Amino acid sequence: DILLGKWCGGELEGRYTGLLGAWEPGERPEAAAVRVARALCGLQVDPERLEPRALLDFIEVDQATGDLGSPLAELQFLYRVGGSAPLAGLDMAGNDVIVPEWIALDRVPYDQMPADDALWYPPVLLEGGDLLRGSFTFRGQQLLEHHLERVSSVELQELIAAA
């Protein structure tokens, strides 16, 4: 199963995503993932168990001018929960931002998610799955183009360090 959140407002209202949020200036990506998981659903994440899986750039095309915006980088982590490992703090009741939901991997609601998710989730979620570098260009919710490539763990760590 995968823990997704259904957003209660904003541009993602009514859509599912993983737990996502922004890095603060000077913050390590692992620290941001821990902070975001706690803020969104109370989940206490052990940063040592976070697996970096993909570094993705998102570019928005301005609806009025057609100009490309600055890329926004997202680092995607996988946090595996095995056997009896407790999920300390997880609040499944949700809040006014997001309602968390466990969903079977074969039932991920890609039709209710941003269009890029159907492209990169499957190869990343597989046991021993791919490490990816990619970019997605959107106009609103419409995916205009994308590029994904497999990278090695060394390459991904170098890309993360440079981000």
Coordinates of C-alpha atoms in Angstrom, one line a residue:
D1 CA 0.0 0.0 0.0
I2 CA 0.9 3.6 -0.4
L3 CA 0.0 6.6 1.8
L4 CA -1.5 9.3 -0.3
G5 CA -3.2 12.5 0.7
K6 CA -6.4 14.0 -0.8
W7 CA -6.1 17.8 -0.8
C8 CA -8.8 19.9 0.8
G9 CA -8.1 23.2 -1.0
G10 CA -5.8 25.1 -3.3
E11 CA -4.9 24.1 -6.8
L12 CA -4.7 20.4 -5.8
E13 CA -8.2 20.4 -4.2
G14 CA -9.9 17.0 -4.6
R15 CA -6.8 15.4 -6.0
Y16 CA -4.4 12.9 -4.5
T17 CA -0.6 13.2 -4.2
G18 CA 2.1 12.0 -1.9
L19 CA 2.9 14.1 1.1
L20 CA 4.5 17.2 -0.5
G21 CA 5.8 20.5 0.6
A22 CA 8.5 23.0 0.0
W23 CA 12.2 23.0 1.2
E24 CA 13.0 26.0 3.4
P25 CA 16.2 27.9 2.5
G26 CA 19.2 26.1 4.0
E27 CA 17.1 23.1 4.9
R28 CA 18.3 19.6 4.1
P29 CA 15.9 17.7 1.9
E30 CA 15.5 14.9 4.5
A31 CA 14.7 17.5 7.2
A32 CA 12.0 19.0 4.9
A33 CA 10.5 15.6 4.3
V34 CA 10.3 15.0 8.1
R35 CA 8.8 18.4 8.7
V36 CA 6.2 18.1 5.9
A37 CA 5.1 14.6 7.0
R38 CA 4.6 15.8 10.6
A39 CA 2.8 19.0 9.5
L40 CA 0.4 17.3 7.0
C41 CA -0.6 14.2 9.0
G42 CA 1.3 14.0 12.2
L43 CA 3.5 11.2 10.9
Q44 CA 6.9 11.0 12.6
V45 CA 9.4 10.0 10.0
D46 CA 12.9 8.6 10.7
P47 CA 15.1 10.5 8.3
E48 CA 17.6 7.6 8.2
R49 CA 14.8 5.4 6.5
L50 CA 14.1 8.0 3.7
E51 CA 15.1 6.7 0.3
P52 CA 15.7 9.4 -2.3
R53 CA 14.1 8.1 -5.5
A54 CA 13.7 10.9 -8.0
L55 CA 14.6 14.5 -8.6
L56 CA 12.0 16.2 -10.8
D57 CA 11.7 19.7 -12.2
F58 CA 8.3 21.2 -12.8
I59 CA 7.9 24.1 -15.2
E60 CA 4.7 26.1 -15.5
V61 CA 3.8 27.9 -18.8
D62 CA 2.1 31.2 -18.1
Q63 CA -1.4 31.0 -19.4
A64 CA -1.6 34.6 -20.6
T65 CA 1.9 35.1 -22.1
G66 CA 3.1 31.5 -22.9
D67 CA 6.4 32.3 -21.1
L68 CA 8.1 29.5 -19.2
G69 CA 8.3 29.9 -15.5
S70 CA 11.4 29.0 -13.4
P71 CA 11.8 25.3 -12.7
L72 CA 10.6 24.1 -9.3
A73 CA 12.6 21.1 -8.1
E74 CA 10.9 18.3 -6.1
L75 CA 12.9 15.5 -4.5
Q76 CA 10.8 12.4 -4.2
F77 CA 11.5 10.1 -1.2
L78 CA 10.2 6.6 -0.5
Y79 CA 9.6 5.7 3.1
R80 CA 9.0 2.0 3.5
V81 CA 7.1 0.6 6.4
G82 CA 7.7 -3.0 7.0
G83 CA 6.1 -5.6 9.2
S84 CA 5.5 -4.3 12.7
A85 CA 7.3 -0.9 12.2
P86 CA 5.0 1.6 14.0
L87 CA 3.7 4.7 12.3
A88 CA 4.1 7.1 15.2
G89 CA 1.8 10.1 15.2
L90 CA -0.1 9.3 12.0
D91 CA -3.5 11.0 12.1
M92 CA -5.8 9.4 9.5
A93 CA -8.6 11.7 10.4
G94 CA -7.1 14.4 8.2
N95 CA -7.3 18.2 8.6
D96 CA -8.3 21.2 6.6
V97 CA -5.2 20.7 4.3
I98 CA -5.1 17.0 3.5
V99 CA -6.8 13.8 4.3
P100 CA -4.4 10.8 4.3
E101 CA -5.5 7.5 2.8
W102 CA -3.8 4.1 2.4
I103 CA -4.3 2.9 -1.1
A104 CA -3.3 -0.5 -2.7
L105 CA -0.5 -0.1 -5.2
D106 CA -2.7 -1.7 -7.9
R107 CA -5.5 0.9 -7.2
V108 CA -3.5 4.2 -7.2
P109 CA -6.1 6.7 -8.5
Y110 CA -3.9 8.2 -11.3
D111 CA -7.0 9.7 -12.8
Q112 CA -7.4 11.8 -9.7
M113 CA -3.7 12.9 -9.5
P114 CA -1.5 15.4 -11.3
A115 CA -0.7 14.0 -14.8
D116 CA 3.0 13.5 -14.0
D117 CA 2.3 11.0 -11.2
A118 CA 1.2 8.2 -13.6
L119 CA 4.5 8.5 -15.4
W120 CA 7.0 8.4 -12.5
Y121 CA 5.2 6.7 -9.6
P122 CA 5.1 3.2 -11.2
P123 CA 8.9 2.8 -11.9
V124 CA 9.8 4.4 -8.5
L125 CA 7.4 2.3 -6.4
L126 CA 8.6 -1.1 -7.5
E127 CA 10.7 -3.0 -5.0
G128 CA 14.2 -2.1 -6.1
G129 CA 12.6 0.4 -8.5
D130 CA 14.3 3.0 -10.7
L131 CA 16.0 6.2 -9.6
L132 CA 14.9 9.0 -11.9
R133 CA 15.8 12.5 -13.0
G134 CA 13.1 14.2 -15.0
S135 CA 11.2 17.3 -16.0
F136 CA 7.5 18.1 -16.6
T137 CA 6.1 21.2 -18.3
F138 CA 2.5 22.1 -17.5
R139 CA 0.0 24.7 -18.5
G140 CA -2.5 24.7 -15.6
Q141 CA -3.3 21.0 -15.1
Q142 CA -2.4 20.0 -18.7
L143 CA 0.9 18.2 -19.1
L144 CA 2.6 19.6 -22.2
E145 CA 5.8 17.6 -22.2
H146 CA 8.0 15.5 -20.0
H147 CA 11.4 13.8 -19.9
L148 CA 12.4 11.0 -17.6
E149 CA 15.7 9.1 -17.4
R150 CA 17.1 6.5 -15.1
V151 CA 20.1 7.5 -13.1
S152 CA 22.5 5.7 -10.7
S153 CA 22.4 6.3 -7.0
V154 CA 25.7 8.2 -7.3
E155 CA 24.3 10.4 -10.0
L156 CA 21.1 11.0 -8.0
Q157 CA 23.1 12.0 -4.9
E158 CA 25.2 14.4 -7.1
L159 CA 22.1 15.9 -8.6
I160 CA 20.6 16.4 -5.1
A161 CA 23.8 18.0 -3.8
A162 CA 23.7 20.5 -6.7
A163 CA 20.0 21.3 -6.3

